[in-house]
């Protein structure tokens, strides 16, 4: 039986274990804690929405814009954009980045570290945009708030950066799960849209986080499905060609949405004009069709149950799509997944109605097409087919719709990608044809922190030493000598300890048994051997950070700095380019054994 000591359960030991690629138990613990924290944050956010709605919304319902006076609901978007423009745009540009796009950016370029100001801004911007009658969802704020809260846990505990990546995914999944009671869709969304990878080490902690997030939300709100729909079925297979046609139309609409939301012409307008356009257009449409305001889940439920008129469905398909895209292009940071689901459901319902007119005896119920359209639009806009299918399953609790759903989602995704030339909505930058998170090498290196591969056997020494001091340095069998320089402006150098041992051996042979001079000194910069220029890197850094730093500074090695106070920092190890290459390259076991034997011979020689 394995024996454990008290030191195995310390925070420092926990950090060391997390640095490795196989730290699954530790990551699962973090997933559980992250899920509870994110679930509590999501409950707080939903309670905040309900508290705001209680002030002026009919029956305190955040979705009840239809029950308001036309002038009031038309005025709300103008008030909302005025508040956002006044309070948010007075801040620095970096503080105005919110939502899912901000989460992916921080994960890609900042190792999953989130600024506190952005997190605080997300609370009130999310509430104002939804209760202010803009076409906005709550999933964007949910993902940002959950991911940043989970990342904050890792930063508070000073965990290595590779675990921060997993915590961001845990927060994302738990945020979706707690907000919509869709734990499976939360997991798939986190892996497919945010992490952009599927690995066992990430999946299990994310599953636990999503489970805990859903449980926390269910304690408060119960375990009810998002939509209650009657039992429906696709019926005749003659509907499948029509499903393809509906998927094609939805793919084209998804491409239109992405192109408008990224319009460079609109984004070049002055800020006040863009915000005014968003407020005026939303308010004007809301005067006659209040269904375009807010998240719109009440409209989705009505579409699934065939309770919406034709003109309302057309308004949701066209007006809500355009308003949401203009709002994004206008610079208002909103969640887009909720409105996208509404547009897809309306488009699908219209397709189902048209199919009923063409084939009255064979066509499926329009509610069936509303379900399929909802998933197809989400999949096409995000280029996340699995997440869309899981959302379809969990939001409607209709597993028999998965087969036509897969067909509709694939057709819509292909149409959006190939015919309209649109990548996923949140993939805004590419490198060598891939987003940085999609590059296999960077993904592999991001899973491990530098302590897992760094060489710890080193000693620090000054440049000029005596032969006696040199021999004392070699008594501990170090691999590296870290040569400290007289000035901080000069780079720190590393010399193989074997080079010094070889020089001492040759020096003793040259003396022929004679006593060396008492004042003899050794200049470690002058003895034969290769010296590596090094730059510092933090102990929490991942191998991907180390790799990029080596590439950018054209260095061969980095020294790992440990400690959080500048005057108390110490060097914990050295990471070389070869060490990184050995991590991601396959090594022949026989050649590894032969190299190990050679190293053992070399050590015994000195």
XYZ file of C-alpha atoms in Angstrom:
606
model
C 0.000 0.000 0.000
C 1.267 3.456 -0.905
C 2.408 5.525 2.033
C 1.568 9.201 2.278
C 3.319 11.820 4.304
C 1.956 15.116 5.522
C 3.980 16.918 2.835
C 1.944 15.126 0.129
C -1.137 17.126 1.148
C 0.335 20.608 1.201
C -0.594 23.350 -1.247
C 2.961 23.380 -2.595
C 2.734 19.652 -3.335
C -0.653 20.227 -4.979
C 0.912 22.850 -7.266
C 3.772 20.528 -8.233
C 1.371 17.733 -9.100
C -0.775 20.035 -11.223
C 2.237 20.955 -13.340
C 2.297 17.443 -14.824
C 0.197 16.227 -17.711
C -1.289 13.341 -15.655
C -2.651 15.391 -12.729
C -6.186 14.060 -13.224
C -7.211 13.656 -9.546
C -6.042 17.175 -8.709
C -7.846 18.637 -11.724
C -11.033 16.806 -10.746
C -10.888 18.410 -7.292
C -10.551 21.799 -8.961
C -13.480 20.943 -11.244
C -15.741 20.210 -8.264
C -14.832 23.426 -6.474
C -15.082 25.445 -9.694
C -18.568 24.082 -10.386
C -19.847 25.083 -6.953
C -18.372 28.588 -7.225
C -19.691 29.135 -10.750
C -23.118 27.756 -9.863
C -23.358 30.241 -6.994
C -22.277 33.086 -9.294
C -24.906 32.113 -11.879
C -27.656 31.972 -9.275
C -26.606 35.434 -8.100
C -26.714 36.748 -11.686
C -30.166 35.317 -12.353
C -31.423 36.731 -9.049
C -30.006 40.101 -10.074
C -31.941 39.920 -13.358
C -35.127 39.020 -11.475
C -34.605 41.819 -8.954
C -34.177 44.348 -11.758
C -37.238 43.033 -13.596
C -39.329 43.364 -10.418
C -38.876 47.136 -10.555
C -40.780 47.790 -13.786
C -41.438 44.598 -15.799
C -44.965 43.102 -15.788
C -45.166 40.434 -13.072
C -41.434 40.823 -12.556
C -40.754 38.686 -15.659
C -37.543 39.670 -17.518
C -39.124 38.416 -20.769
C -42.498 40.191 -20.506
C -41.886 43.084 -22.920
C -45.204 42.295 -24.631
C -47.071 43.447 -21.519
C -45.479 46.904 -21.468
C -46.792 50.077 -23.053
C -45.382 50.524 -26.600
C -43.746 53.855 -25.782
C -41.990 52.399 -22.722
C -40.585 49.325 -24.431
C -39.457 51.485 -27.359
C -37.722 53.853 -24.961
C -35.867 51.162 -23.022
C -33.228 50.371 -25.732
C -32.334 54.068 -25.955
C -31.859 54.192 -22.194
C -29.796 50.997 -22.255
C -27.362 52.157 -24.961
C -27.069 55.535 -23.215
C -26.056 53.854 -19.947
C -23.621 51.509 -21.672
C -22.146 54.304 -23.768
C -21.754 56.604 -20.779
C -20.380 54.152 -18.213
C -18.586 51.533 -20.299
C -17.023 53.623 -23.042
C -15.491 56.068 -20.594
C -13.164 53.242 -19.582
C -10.066 51.997 -21.377
C -10.523 49.811 -24.439
C -9.147 46.771 -22.618
C -11.830 47.084 -19.907
C -14.640 47.030 -22.497
C -13.984 43.464 -23.646
C -16.675 41.145 -22.327
C -18.409 37.874 -23.082
C -17.332 34.670 -24.801
C -14.926 36.404 -27.181
C -13.094 37.886 -24.204
C -12.872 34.449 -22.558
C -11.299 32.915 -25.679
C -8.887 35.831 -26.013
C -7.718 35.548 -22.389
C -7.341 31.789 -22.744
C -5.387 32.110 -25.993
C -3.039 34.980 -25.245
C -3.102 35.481 -21.453
C -3.014 31.927 -20.070
C -6.566 32.224 -18.747
C -6.003 35.251 -16.493
C -8.926 37.689 -16.297
C -8.869 41.362 -15.274
C -11.136 42.176 -12.348
C -12.504 45.340 -13.981
C -13.869 43.404 -16.986
C -15.499 40.894 -14.652
C -17.216 43.635 -12.662
C -18.337 45.357 -15.874
C -19.880 42.123 -17.092
C -22.322 42.059 -14.178
C -24.017 45.368 -14.858
C -23.666 45.308 -18.665
C -25.329 41.882 -18.762
C -28.235 43.103 -16.654
C -28.670 46.397 -18.530
C -28.565 44.783 -21.986
C -31.190 42.131 -21.143
C -33.542 44.282 -19.043
C -32.967 47.274 -21.310
C -34.820 45.598 -24.155
C -31.833 44.970 -26.404
C -31.722 41.744 -28.387
C -29.309 40.065 -26.002
C -28.827 36.748 -24.233
C -27.578 35.864 -20.786
C -25.173 33.083 -21.854
C -22.363 35.507 -22.752
C -22.324 37.020 -19.256
C -22.764 33.535 -17.764
C -19.668 32.188 -19.526
C -17.535 35.236 -18.733
C -18.561 35.378 -15.085
C -18.093 31.631 -14.589
C -14.752 31.380 -16.394
C -13.289 34.414 -14.635
C -14.477 33.256 -11.203
C -12.904 29.835 -11.723
C -9.688 31.350 -13.031
C -9.637 33.639 -10.005
C -9.635 30.551 -7.787
C -6.496 29.324 -9.530
C -4.806 32.712 -9.293
C -5.646 32.975 -5.600
C -3.994 29.597 -4.998
C -1.099 30.485 -7.345
C -1.631 27.367 -9.417
C 0.398 26.667 -12.571
C -0.953 28.134 -15.781
C -1.776 24.791 -17.364
C -4.401 24.252 -14.638
C -5.829 27.742 -15.279
C -6.761 26.583 -18.790
C -8.775 23.718 -17.360
C -10.369 26.006 -14.769
C -11.519 28.358 -17.534
C -13.163 25.421 -19.308
C -14.731 24.306 -16.003
C -16.151 27.775 -15.394
C -17.478 27.964 -18.947
C -19.234 24.608 -18.737
C -20.641 25.280 -15.267
C -21.850 28.720 -16.389
C -23.807 27.265 -19.314
C -25.038 24.371 -17.196
C -26.238 26.506 -14.296
C -27.769 29.164 -16.524
C -29.811 26.860 -18.766
C -29.880 23.512 -16.889
C -27.961 21.869 -19.746
C -24.941 20.089 -18.212
C -23.992 18.036 -21.295
C -24.260 21.009 -23.648
C -22.137 23.008 -21.205
C -19.349 20.423 -21.385
C -19.416 20.175 -25.180
C -19.573 23.958 -25.586
C -16.572 24.436 -23.325
C -14.485 21.867 -25.205
C -15.667 22.656 -28.739
C -15.935 26.454 -28.688
C -13.619 27.641 -25.890
C -10.892 25.013 -25.433
C -11.137 23.734 -29.036
C -9.830 20.304 -28.032
C -11.003 16.995 -26.604
C -8.706 15.345 -24.053
C -9.383 13.039 -21.123
C -7.491 15.302 -18.732
C -9.811 18.181 -19.580
C -13.059 16.284 -20.049
C -13.390 14.748 -16.603
C -12.840 17.937 -14.555
C -15.159 19.843 -16.912
C -17.864 17.191 -16.536
C -17.636 17.437 -12.750
C -17.771 21.237 -12.882
C -20.803 21.202 -15.174
C -22.540 18.679 -12.904
C -21.952 20.763 -9.785
C -23.041 23.951 -11.550
C -26.321 22.313 -12.586
C -26.894 20.920 -9.085
C -26.417 24.327 -7.461
C -28.878 25.881 -9.909
C -31.396 23.064 -9.436
C -31.363 23.558 -5.675
C -32.662 27.090 -6.290
C -34.711 26.774 -9.494
C -35.653 23.089 -9.678
C -35.050 20.544 -12.418
C -37.526 21.709 -15.037
C -36.702 21.625 -18.783
C -36.239 24.984 -20.442
C -39.193 24.389 -22.794
C -42.327 22.311 -22.412
C -43.372 20.926 -25.775
C -45.916 18.310 -26.859
C -44.834 14.901 -28.130
C -43.997 15.330 -31.808
C -42.154 13.225 -34.365
C -40.680 13.708 -37.826
C -43.117 11.251 -39.351
C -42.640 10.421 -43.024
C -39.124 10.283 -44.487
C -40.336 12.680 -47.171
C -39.543 15.367 -44.602
C -35.790 14.717 -44.797
C -35.260 16.563 -48.119
C -37.186 19.484 -46.663
C -34.985 19.349 -43.561
C -32.004 19.765 -45.892
C -33.627 22.791 -47.533
C -34.381 24.394 -44.165
C -30.802 23.718 -43.051
C -29.517 25.379 -46.221
C -31.604 28.513 -45.596
C -30.500 28.675 -41.975
C -26.852 28.326 -43.020
C -27.239 31.317 -45.338
C -28.893 33.341 -42.561
C -26.061 32.408 -40.182
C -23.525 33.658 -42.732
C -25.493 36.892 -43.135
C -25.546 37.355 -39.363
C -21.781 36.920 -39.034
C -20.994 39.215 -41.968
C -23.187 42.031 -40.620
C -21.894 41.673 -37.060
C -18.316 42.004 -38.359
C -19.087 44.825 -40.802
C -16.020 47.070 -41.018
C -18.104 49.888 -42.518
C -20.482 49.943 -39.561
C -17.674 49.645 -37.021
C -15.982 52.669 -38.603
C -18.923 54.921 -37.678
C -18.559 57.227 -34.640
C -19.499 55.552 -31.380
C -22.453 57.812 -30.623
C -23.909 57.152 -34.069
C -23.539 53.371 -33.732
C -25.177 53.334 -30.306
C -27.951 55.621 -31.524
C -28.574 53.291 -34.469
C -28.852 50.294 -32.139
C -31.249 52.088 -29.784
C -33.463 53.603 -32.488
C -33.746 50.486 -34.665
C -34.453 48.205 -31.697
C -36.991 50.614 -30.221
C -38.750 51.148 -33.567
C -39.206 47.431 -34.217
C -40.160 46.792 -30.578
C -43.037 49.298 -30.876
C -44.888 46.771 -33.067
C -43.059 43.529 -32.320
C -41.856 43.362 -28.708
C -40.929 39.712 -29.250
C -37.578 40.864 -30.716
C -36.497 42.244 -27.336
C -34.584 40.468 -24.599
C -33.446 36.855 -24.786
C -36.641 35.607 -26.396
C -37.002 32.189 -24.769
C -40.711 32.804 -24.335
C -40.926 33.223 -28.109
C -38.980 29.988 -28.627
C -41.442 28.136 -26.377
C -44.364 29.621 -28.316
C -42.791 28.662 -31.659
C -42.249 25.086 -30.484
C -45.939 24.907 -29.556
C -47.225 26.592 -32.775
C -48.499 29.629 -30.890
C -46.937 32.423 -32.965
C -48.526 34.193 -35.909
C -46.865 34.294 -39.303
C -45.981 37.994 -39.048
C -44.329 37.476 -35.644
C -42.261 34.576 -36.997
C -41.124 36.750 -39.907
C -40.200 39.536 -37.497
C -38.165 37.130 -35.397
C -36.425 35.601 -38.406
C -35.508 38.867 -40.133
C -35.731 41.728 -37.639
C -34.228 39.963 -34.633
C -31.363 38.613 -36.740
C -30.563 42.074 -38.145
C -31.010 43.861 -34.816
C -28.751 41.406 -32.985
C -26.059 41.656 -35.682
C -26.239 45.478 -35.706
C -26.008 45.524 -31.904
C -22.802 43.454 -32.020
C -21.313 45.554 -34.829
C -22.335 48.700 -32.982
C -20.036 47.801 -30.106
C -22.558 46.685 -27.480
C -21.158 43.568 -25.734
C -24.130 41.187 -25.660
C -24.670 37.447 -25.506
C -25.668 36.156 -28.940
C -26.559 32.500 -28.337
C -30.049 33.192 -26.947
C -31.083 35.457 -29.856
C -29.538 32.995 -32.321
C -31.706 30.190 -30.907
C -34.791 32.413 -31.285
C -33.998 33.247 -34.916
C -33.362 29.588 -35.693
C -36.602 28.458 -34.078
C -38.615 31.076 -35.980
C -36.967 30.182 -39.280
C -37.560 26.496 -38.699
C -41.208 27.090 -37.786
C -41.708 29.095 -40.997
C -40.115 26.273 -42.964
C -42.433 23.803 -41.285
C -45.481 25.929 -42.113
C -44.390 26.140 -45.753
C -43.859 22.392 -45.828
C -47.355 21.900 -44.418
C -48.806 23.964 -47.261
C -46.867 21.964 -49.863
C -47.437 18.463 -48.391
C -50.357 18.711 -45.978
C -50.620 14.957 -45.501
C -46.909 14.167 -45.067
C -45.303 17.263 -43.559
C -44.177 17.216 -39.947
C -45.500 19.628 -37.359
C -43.934 23.133 -37.559
C -42.811 22.658 -33.957
C -40.492 19.888 -35.174
C -38.843 22.250 -37.632
C -38.607 24.912 -34.933
C -36.527 22.492 -32.846
C -34.322 21.627 -35.784
C -33.921 25.263 -36.778
C -32.881 26.222 -33.268
C -30.035 23.692 -33.274
C -29.055 24.367 -36.884
C -28.703 28.115 -36.356
C -26.643 27.695 -33.183
C -24.380 25.143 -34.857
C -23.886 27.261 -37.982
C -23.140 30.523 -36.176
C -20.716 28.971 -33.691
C -19.439 26.213 -35.999
C -20.070 23.918 -33.036
C -22.297 21.051 -34.247
C -21.938 18.838 -31.172
C -22.755 21.645 -28.755
C -25.822 22.532 -30.835
C -27.076 18.940 -30.846
C -26.598 18.579 -27.088
C -28.438 21.864 -26.549
C -31.287 20.553 -28.712
C -31.473 17.397 -26.623
C -31.360 19.054 -23.210
C -33.493 22.096 -23.962
C -36.335 20.073 -25.480
C -35.886 16.615 -23.834
C -36.682 15.050 -27.228
C -34.064 12.393 -28.031
C -35.978 11.163 -31.091
C -35.180 14.469 -32.809
C -31.437 13.810 -32.842
C -31.392 12.030 -36.228
C -33.002 14.842 -38.267
C -31.197 17.288 -36.004
C -27.809 15.941 -37.074
C -28.765 16.331 -40.720
C -30.019 19.904 -40.274
C -26.991 20.968 -38.215
C -24.434 19.532 -40.644
C -26.121 21.109 -43.666
C -26.350 24.499 -41.927
C -22.724 24.363 -40.745
C -21.429 23.416 -44.196
C -23.512 26.106 -45.879
C -22.338 28.828 -43.518
C -18.707 27.757 -43.808
C -18.432 26.948 -47.502
C -21.002 29.139 -49.254
C -20.711 32.273 -47.124
C -17.058 31.875 -46.087
C -17.675 32.257 -42.364
C -15.645 30.692 -39.591
C -17.163 30.295 -36.150
C -18.470 33.551 -34.698
C -15.878 33.638 -31.909
C -12.839 32.694 -34.026
C -11.560 36.101 -35.067
C -7.844 35.496 -35.640
C -5.938 32.806 -37.479
C -2.320 31.804 -37.679
C -1.097 29.496 -40.458
C -4.730 28.815 -41.278
C -5.602 27.918 -37.672
C -6.669 29.743 -34.561
C -3.850 29.485 -31.976
C -5.971 27.169 -29.822
C -6.384 24.827 -32.804
C -2.652 24.253 -33.321
C -1.843 20.717 -32.089
C 1.671 21.574 -30.897
C 0.545 24.565 -28.818
C -2.346 22.554 -27.396
C 0.015 19.801 -26.261
C 2.510 22.229 -24.730
C -0.251 24.157 -22.939
C -1.247 21.088 -20.926
C 2.004 21.003 -18.959
C 3.832 23.577 -16.848
C 7.598 24.015 -16.836
C 8.205 22.243 -13.460
C 7.232 18.979 -15.119
C 10.224 18.986 -17.494
C 12.721 21.459 -16.069
C 16.130 20.257 -14.859
C 16.388 20.918 -11.132
C 19.990 19.808 -10.547
C 21.824 23.115 -10.672
C 24.020 25.347 -8.574
C 24.463 29.081 -8.742
C 27.970 30.473 -8.849
C 29.909 33.611 -9.591
C 31.964 33.940 -12.754
C 35.391 33.851 -11.037
C 35.991 30.962 -8.601
C 38.903 29.022 -7.123
C 39.628 25.360 -8.026
C 38.657 24.331 -4.479
C 35.319 26.146 -4.832
C 34.816 24.483 -8.206
C 35.245 21.050 -6.673
C 32.793 21.883 -3.891
C 30.232 22.907 -6.533
C 30.555 19.520 -8.219
C 30.081 17.528 -5.002
C 26.279 17.634 -5.341
C 26.430 16.228 -8.918
C 24.690 19.176 -10.598
C 23.848 19.136 -14.286
C 24.041 22.909 -14.762
C 26.086 25.772 -13.391
C 24.158 29.036 -13.396
C 26.704 31.820 -13.801
C 25.576 35.044 -12.139
C 26.877 38.205 -13.721
C 28.193 41.405 -12.192
C 25.404 43.492 -13.718
C 21.688 42.825 -14.097
C 21.931 44.078 -17.683
C 24.151 41.139 -18.641
C 22.346 37.882 -19.454
C 22.480 34.977 -17.040
C 24.504 32.102 -18.487
C 24.337 28.340 -18.022
C 27.287 25.979 -18.339
C 27.156 22.196 -18.212
C 28.750 20.967 -14.973
C 30.443 18.239 -17.017
C 32.427 20.923 -18.868
C 33.895 22.220 -15.610
C 34.608 18.650 -14.426
C 36.407 17.918 -17.691
C 38.469 21.103 -17.394
C 39.487 20.240 -13.828
C 40.517 16.743 -14.898
C 42.641 18.034 -17.762
C 44.059 20.762 -15.521
C 45.136 18.207 -12.881
C 46.730 16.009 -15.563
C 48.648 19.017 -16.918
C 50.048 19.806 -13.443
C 51.522 16.298 -13.216
C 51.017 16.039 -9.486
C 52.433 19.482 -8.703
C 50.649 21.777 -6.243
C 48.671 24.510 -8.064
C 49.333 28.161 -7.179
C 47.352 29.395 -4.156
C 46.047 32.436 -6.009
C 44.849 30.464 -9.041
C 41.362 31.414 -10.250
C 39.009 29.913 -12.808
C 37.053 32.139 -15.187
C 33.932 30.169 -16.063
C 33.501 32.270 -19.192
C 36.914 31.253 -20.468
C 37.046 27.502 -19.991
C 36.086 25.422 -23.072
C 32.403 24.634 -23.273
C 29.113 25.859 -24.632
C 27.384 28.525 -22.556
C 23.698 29.211 -22.979
C 22.222 32.685 -22.659
C 19.067 32.509 -20.587
C 16.034 34.627 -19.782
C 13.701 34.234 -16.786
C 10.323 32.558 -16.855
C 7.819 32.089 -14.035
C 7.347 28.752 -12.318
C 3.625 28.800 -13.205
C 4.277 29.145 -16.954
C 3.286 26.430 -19.415
C 5.574 24.795 -21.946
C 3.815 26.753 -24.680
C 4.831 30.014 -22.985
C 8.391 28.741 -22.658
C 8.442 27.646 -26.290
C 7.190 31.016 -27.545
C 9.693 32.876 -25.351
C 12.570 30.781 -26.673
C 11.415 31.391 -30.221
C 10.896 35.133 -29.797
C 14.208 35.803 -28.022
C 16.217 33.210 -30.035
C 17.445 31.597 -26.810
C 18.393 28.015 -26.050
C 17.358 27.936 -22.397
C 15.325 29.693 -19.695
C 15.832 29.765 -15.952
C 12.729 29.199 -13.889
C 12.116 31.825 -11.221
C 10.351 30.778 -8.028
C 8.990 33.249 -5.500
C 6.494 36.055 -5.510
C 8.581 38.864 -4.046
C 11.330 40.312 -6.296
C 14.026 40.320 -3.602
C 13.211 36.770 -2.486
C 13.059 35.044 -5.870
C 15.220 32.020 -6.446
C 16.085 29.895 -9.458
C 14.294 26.541 -9.270
C 15.463 24.981 -12.502
C 16.451 25.320 -16.129
C 14.318 24.469 -19.130
C 16.053 24.014 -22.448
C 14.810 23.822 -25.989
C 15.867 20.155 -26.028
C 13.743 19.432 -22.944
C 10.656 20.809 -24.676
C 11.401 18.854 -27.823
C 11.834 15.659 -25.814
C 8.393 16.216 -24.312
C 6.439 16.337 -27.566
C 8.637 14.072 -29.719
C 8.379 10.311 -29.637
C 11.454 8.735 -28.063
C 12.579 5.187 -28.937
C 12.882 3.299 -25.604
C 16.093 1.571 -26.731
C 17.738 4.843 -27.697
C 16.570 6.379 -24.416
C 18.186 3.548 -22.469
C 21.443 3.944 -24.386
C 21.488 7.673 -23.746
C 20.826 7.032 -20.044
C 23.750 4.616 -19.944
C 26.004 7.193 -21.578
C 24.984 9.818 -19.022
C 25.676 7.375 -16.187
C 29.139 6.661 -17.583
C 29.819 10.357 -17.935
C 28.838 11.021 -14.298
C 30.946 8.156 -12.965
C 33.932 9.432 -14.909
C 33.979 12.652 -12.952
